[in-house]
Short mmCIF file of C-alpha atoms in Angstrom, two decimals:
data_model
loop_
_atom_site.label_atom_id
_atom_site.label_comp_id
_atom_site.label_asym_id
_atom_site.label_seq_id
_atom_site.Cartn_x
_atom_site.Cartn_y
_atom_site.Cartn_z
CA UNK A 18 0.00 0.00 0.00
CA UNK A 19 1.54 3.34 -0.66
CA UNK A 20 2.07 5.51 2.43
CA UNK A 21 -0.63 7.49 2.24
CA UNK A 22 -3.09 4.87 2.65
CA UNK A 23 -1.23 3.32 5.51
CA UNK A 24 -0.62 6.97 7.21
CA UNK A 25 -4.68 7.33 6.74
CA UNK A 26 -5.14 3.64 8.27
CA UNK A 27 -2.78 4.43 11.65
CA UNK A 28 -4.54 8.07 11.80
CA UNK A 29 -7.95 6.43 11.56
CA UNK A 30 -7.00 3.58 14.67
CA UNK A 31 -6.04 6.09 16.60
CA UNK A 32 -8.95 8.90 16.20
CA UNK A 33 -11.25 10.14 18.77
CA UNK A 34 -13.20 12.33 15.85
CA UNK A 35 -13.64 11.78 11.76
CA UNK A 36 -15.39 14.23 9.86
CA UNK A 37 -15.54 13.47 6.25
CA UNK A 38 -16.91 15.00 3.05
CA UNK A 39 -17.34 12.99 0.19
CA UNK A 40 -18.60 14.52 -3.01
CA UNK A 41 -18.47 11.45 -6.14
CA UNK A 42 -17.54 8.45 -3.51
CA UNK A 43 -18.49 7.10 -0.16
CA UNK A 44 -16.10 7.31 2.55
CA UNK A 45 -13.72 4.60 2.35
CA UNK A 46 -14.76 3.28 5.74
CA UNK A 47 -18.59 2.59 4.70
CA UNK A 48 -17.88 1.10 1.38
CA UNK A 49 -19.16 -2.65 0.78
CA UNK A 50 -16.60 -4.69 -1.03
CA UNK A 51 -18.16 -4.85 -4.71
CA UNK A 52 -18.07 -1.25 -4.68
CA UNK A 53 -14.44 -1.01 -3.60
CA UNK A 54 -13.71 -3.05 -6.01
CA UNK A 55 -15.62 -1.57 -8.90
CA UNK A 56 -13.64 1.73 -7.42
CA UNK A 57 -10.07 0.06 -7.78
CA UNK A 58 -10.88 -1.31 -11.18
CA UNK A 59 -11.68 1.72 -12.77
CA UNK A 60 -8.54 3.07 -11.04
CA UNK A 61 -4.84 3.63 -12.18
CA UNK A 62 -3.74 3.62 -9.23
CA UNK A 63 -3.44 -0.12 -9.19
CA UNK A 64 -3.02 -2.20 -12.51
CA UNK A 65 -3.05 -5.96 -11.89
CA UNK A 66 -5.77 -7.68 -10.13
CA UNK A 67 -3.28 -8.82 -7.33
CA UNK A 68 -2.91 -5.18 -6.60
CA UNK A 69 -6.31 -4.68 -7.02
CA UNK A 70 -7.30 -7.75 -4.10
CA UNK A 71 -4.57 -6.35 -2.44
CA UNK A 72 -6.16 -2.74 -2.03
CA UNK A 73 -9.71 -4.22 -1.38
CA UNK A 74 -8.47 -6.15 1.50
CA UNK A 75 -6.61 -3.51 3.26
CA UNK A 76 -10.08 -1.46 2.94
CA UNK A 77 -11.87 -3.81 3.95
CA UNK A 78 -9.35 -4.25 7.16
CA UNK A 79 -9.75 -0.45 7.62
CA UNK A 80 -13.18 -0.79 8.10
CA UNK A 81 -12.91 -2.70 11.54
CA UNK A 82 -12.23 0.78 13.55
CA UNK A 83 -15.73 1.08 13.06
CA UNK A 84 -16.92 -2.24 15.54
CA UNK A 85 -14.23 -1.51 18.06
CA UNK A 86 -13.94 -1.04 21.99
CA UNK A 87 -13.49 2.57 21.67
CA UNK A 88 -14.59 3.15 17.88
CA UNK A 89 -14.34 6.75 16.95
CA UNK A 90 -17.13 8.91 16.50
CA UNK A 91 -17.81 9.68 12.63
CA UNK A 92 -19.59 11.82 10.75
CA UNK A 93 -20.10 12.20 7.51
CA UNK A 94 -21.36 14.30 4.77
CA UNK A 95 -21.97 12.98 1.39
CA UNK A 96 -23.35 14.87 -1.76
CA UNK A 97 -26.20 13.50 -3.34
CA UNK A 98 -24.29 12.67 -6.67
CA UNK A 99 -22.16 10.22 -4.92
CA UNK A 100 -25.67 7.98 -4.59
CA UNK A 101 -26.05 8.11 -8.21
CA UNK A 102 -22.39 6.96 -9.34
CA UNK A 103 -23.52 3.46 -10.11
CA UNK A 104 -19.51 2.15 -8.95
CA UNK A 105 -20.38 -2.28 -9.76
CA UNK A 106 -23.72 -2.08 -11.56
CA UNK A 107 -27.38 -1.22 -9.87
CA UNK A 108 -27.22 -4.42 -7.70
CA UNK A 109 -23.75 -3.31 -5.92
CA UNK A 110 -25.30 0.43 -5.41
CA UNK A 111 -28.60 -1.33 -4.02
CA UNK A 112 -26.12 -3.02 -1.29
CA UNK A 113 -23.71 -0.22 -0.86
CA UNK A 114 -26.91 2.06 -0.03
CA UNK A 115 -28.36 -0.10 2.50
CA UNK A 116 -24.97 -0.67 4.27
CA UNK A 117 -25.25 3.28 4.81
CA UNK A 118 -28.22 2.90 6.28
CA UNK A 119 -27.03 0.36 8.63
CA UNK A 120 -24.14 1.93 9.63
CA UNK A 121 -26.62 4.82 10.98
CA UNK A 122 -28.15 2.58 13.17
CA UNK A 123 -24.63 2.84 15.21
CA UNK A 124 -24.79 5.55 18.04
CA UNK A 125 -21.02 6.68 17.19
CA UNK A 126 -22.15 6.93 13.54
CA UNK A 127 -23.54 10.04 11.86
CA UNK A 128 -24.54 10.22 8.04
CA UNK A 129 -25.87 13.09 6.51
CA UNK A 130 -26.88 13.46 2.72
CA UNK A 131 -26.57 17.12 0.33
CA UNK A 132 -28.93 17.50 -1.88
CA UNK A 133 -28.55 19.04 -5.09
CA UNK A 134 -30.79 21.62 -4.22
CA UNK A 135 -28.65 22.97 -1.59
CA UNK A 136 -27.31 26.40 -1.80
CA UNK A 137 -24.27 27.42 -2.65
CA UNK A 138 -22.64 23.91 -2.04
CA UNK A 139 -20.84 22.77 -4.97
CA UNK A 140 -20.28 18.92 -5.81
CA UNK A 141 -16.76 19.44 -6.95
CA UNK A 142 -15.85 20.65 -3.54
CA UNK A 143 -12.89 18.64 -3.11
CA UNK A 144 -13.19 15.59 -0.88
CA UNK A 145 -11.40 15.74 3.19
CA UNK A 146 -11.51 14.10 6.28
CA UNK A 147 -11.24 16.09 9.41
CA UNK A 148 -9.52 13.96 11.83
CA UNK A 149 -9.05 14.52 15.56
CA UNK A 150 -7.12 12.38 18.25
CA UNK A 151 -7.79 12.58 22.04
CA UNK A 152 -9.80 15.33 21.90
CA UNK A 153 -7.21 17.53 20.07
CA UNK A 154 -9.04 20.99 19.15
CA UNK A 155 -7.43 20.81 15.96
CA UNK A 156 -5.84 17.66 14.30
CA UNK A 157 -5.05 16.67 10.64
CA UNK A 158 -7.11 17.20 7.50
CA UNK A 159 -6.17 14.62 4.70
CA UNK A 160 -7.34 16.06 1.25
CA UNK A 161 -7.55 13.74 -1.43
CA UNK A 162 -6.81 14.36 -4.76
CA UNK A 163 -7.06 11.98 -8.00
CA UNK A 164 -3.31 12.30 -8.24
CA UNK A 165 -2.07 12.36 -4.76
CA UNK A 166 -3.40 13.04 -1.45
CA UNK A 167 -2.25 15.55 0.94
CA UNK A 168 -2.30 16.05 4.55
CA UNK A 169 -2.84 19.28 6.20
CA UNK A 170 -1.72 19.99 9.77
CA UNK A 171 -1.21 23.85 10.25
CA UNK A 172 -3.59 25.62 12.84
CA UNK A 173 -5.07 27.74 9.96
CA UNK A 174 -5.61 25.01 7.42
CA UNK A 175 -6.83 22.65 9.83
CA UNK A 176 -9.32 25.33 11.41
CA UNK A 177 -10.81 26.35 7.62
CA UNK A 178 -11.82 22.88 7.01
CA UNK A 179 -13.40 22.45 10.19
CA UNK A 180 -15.23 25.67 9.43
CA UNK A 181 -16.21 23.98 5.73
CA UNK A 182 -17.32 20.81 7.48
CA UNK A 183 -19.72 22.84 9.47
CA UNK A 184 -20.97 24.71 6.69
CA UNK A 185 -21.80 21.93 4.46
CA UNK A 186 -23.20 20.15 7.62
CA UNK A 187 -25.90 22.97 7.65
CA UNK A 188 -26.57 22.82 4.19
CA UNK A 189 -26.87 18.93 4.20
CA UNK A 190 -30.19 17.14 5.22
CA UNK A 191 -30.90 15.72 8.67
CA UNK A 192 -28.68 12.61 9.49
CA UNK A 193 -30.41 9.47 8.56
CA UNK A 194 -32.52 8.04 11.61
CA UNK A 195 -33.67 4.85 11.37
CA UNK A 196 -35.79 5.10 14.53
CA UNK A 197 -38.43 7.88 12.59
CA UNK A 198 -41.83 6.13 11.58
CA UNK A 199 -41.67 6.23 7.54
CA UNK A 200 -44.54 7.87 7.21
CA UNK A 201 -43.43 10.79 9.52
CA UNK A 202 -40.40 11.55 7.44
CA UNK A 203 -40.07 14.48 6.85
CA UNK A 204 -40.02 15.70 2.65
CA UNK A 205 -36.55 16.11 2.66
CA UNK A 206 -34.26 14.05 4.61
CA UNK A 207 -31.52 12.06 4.20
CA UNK A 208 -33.06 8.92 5.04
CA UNK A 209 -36.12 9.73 2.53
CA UNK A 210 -33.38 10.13 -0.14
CA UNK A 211 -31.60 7.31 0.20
CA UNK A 212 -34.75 5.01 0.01
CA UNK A 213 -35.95 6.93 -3.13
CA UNK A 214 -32.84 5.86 -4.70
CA UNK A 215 -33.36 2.55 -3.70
CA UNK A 216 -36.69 2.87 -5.03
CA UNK A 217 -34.67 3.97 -8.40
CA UNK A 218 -32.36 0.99 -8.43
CA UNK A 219 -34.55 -1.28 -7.52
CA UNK A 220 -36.64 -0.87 -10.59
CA UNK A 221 -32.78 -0.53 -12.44
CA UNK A 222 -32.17 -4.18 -11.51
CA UNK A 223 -35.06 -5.68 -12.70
#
């Protein structure tokens, strides 16, 4: 793994706080392993299908931060157009979207949804994740980019994003609560999107 990814996996085991946007993909840490794949295939930057196992596995080993002792608490923000990038095929989105909505159902788990009806949020903000460890006010910001991925640890840098997570927060929907009665969902929520793209797929896959 290059050492980004394996910088991300140590910062990730030992973080109190993640706070990610995603704008075209899900965070790596919710992703269901057809749609990692799909991800890594359509990739350059792995080539051979060893690589490619490789890279799913050590995403999928990521992933177990989530069930531990003293999991970190994570939220995330996720622009609508990342539900409709159909990474594997309608079947593989159909999974990937109800894995989101299971991983709500965790109390240290927070998932909201941006519409494209928001204002003034753009989905080509660039992707981040916002990542604190024990309790630190501040912490790192890893920004990823198609070519390479950066990581951001002055007090100013790290205090914008923070700012930008909290903006695009606002603008996103209410997290997705399974606990709500469907039928007292509100319009527009991020639960109520989800299943109307599952509504979508659904009818994709037959």
């Amino acid at each position: 793994m290059p050492a980004t990814a394996l910088d991300l996996a140590e910062l990730e085991a030992a973080a109190t706080h993640l706070r990610s946007y995603e704008s075209l993909f899900l965070p790596g840490l919710f992703q269901v392993e057809g749609y990692t794949r799909a991800i890594f295939e359509a990739s350059d930057a792995v080539s051979t299908g060893e690589e490619i196992e490789a890279a799913v596995r050590f995403r999928r080993a990521r992933q177990g931060v989530l069930l531990g002792e003293q999991p970190p608490r994570v939220h995330a923000v996720i622009h609508e157009a990342a539900l409709h990038m159909l990474f594997g095929g309608a079947d593989v989105m159909r999974e990937q979207l109800l894995r989101l909505v299971e991983l709500a159902e965790l109390p240290h788990v927070t998932i909201q949804i941006v519409p494209f009806t928001a204002v003034a949020v753009s989905a080509l903000t660039t992707p981040f994740c916002h990542i604190t460890s024990h309790d630190s006010a501040l912490g790192t910001v890893l920004m990823e980019h198609p070519a390479r991925s950066a990581y951001l640890h002055g007090d100013g840098d790290v205090a914008k994003y923070r700012r930008q997570f909290a903006r695009l927060s606002e603008a996103a929907h209410p997290a997705i609560d399974t606990t709500v009665i469907p039928v007292k969902h509100a319009t527009r929520d991020s639960l109520g999107l989800v299943q109307h793209i599952l509504y979508t797929l659904q009818g994709a896959s037959t």
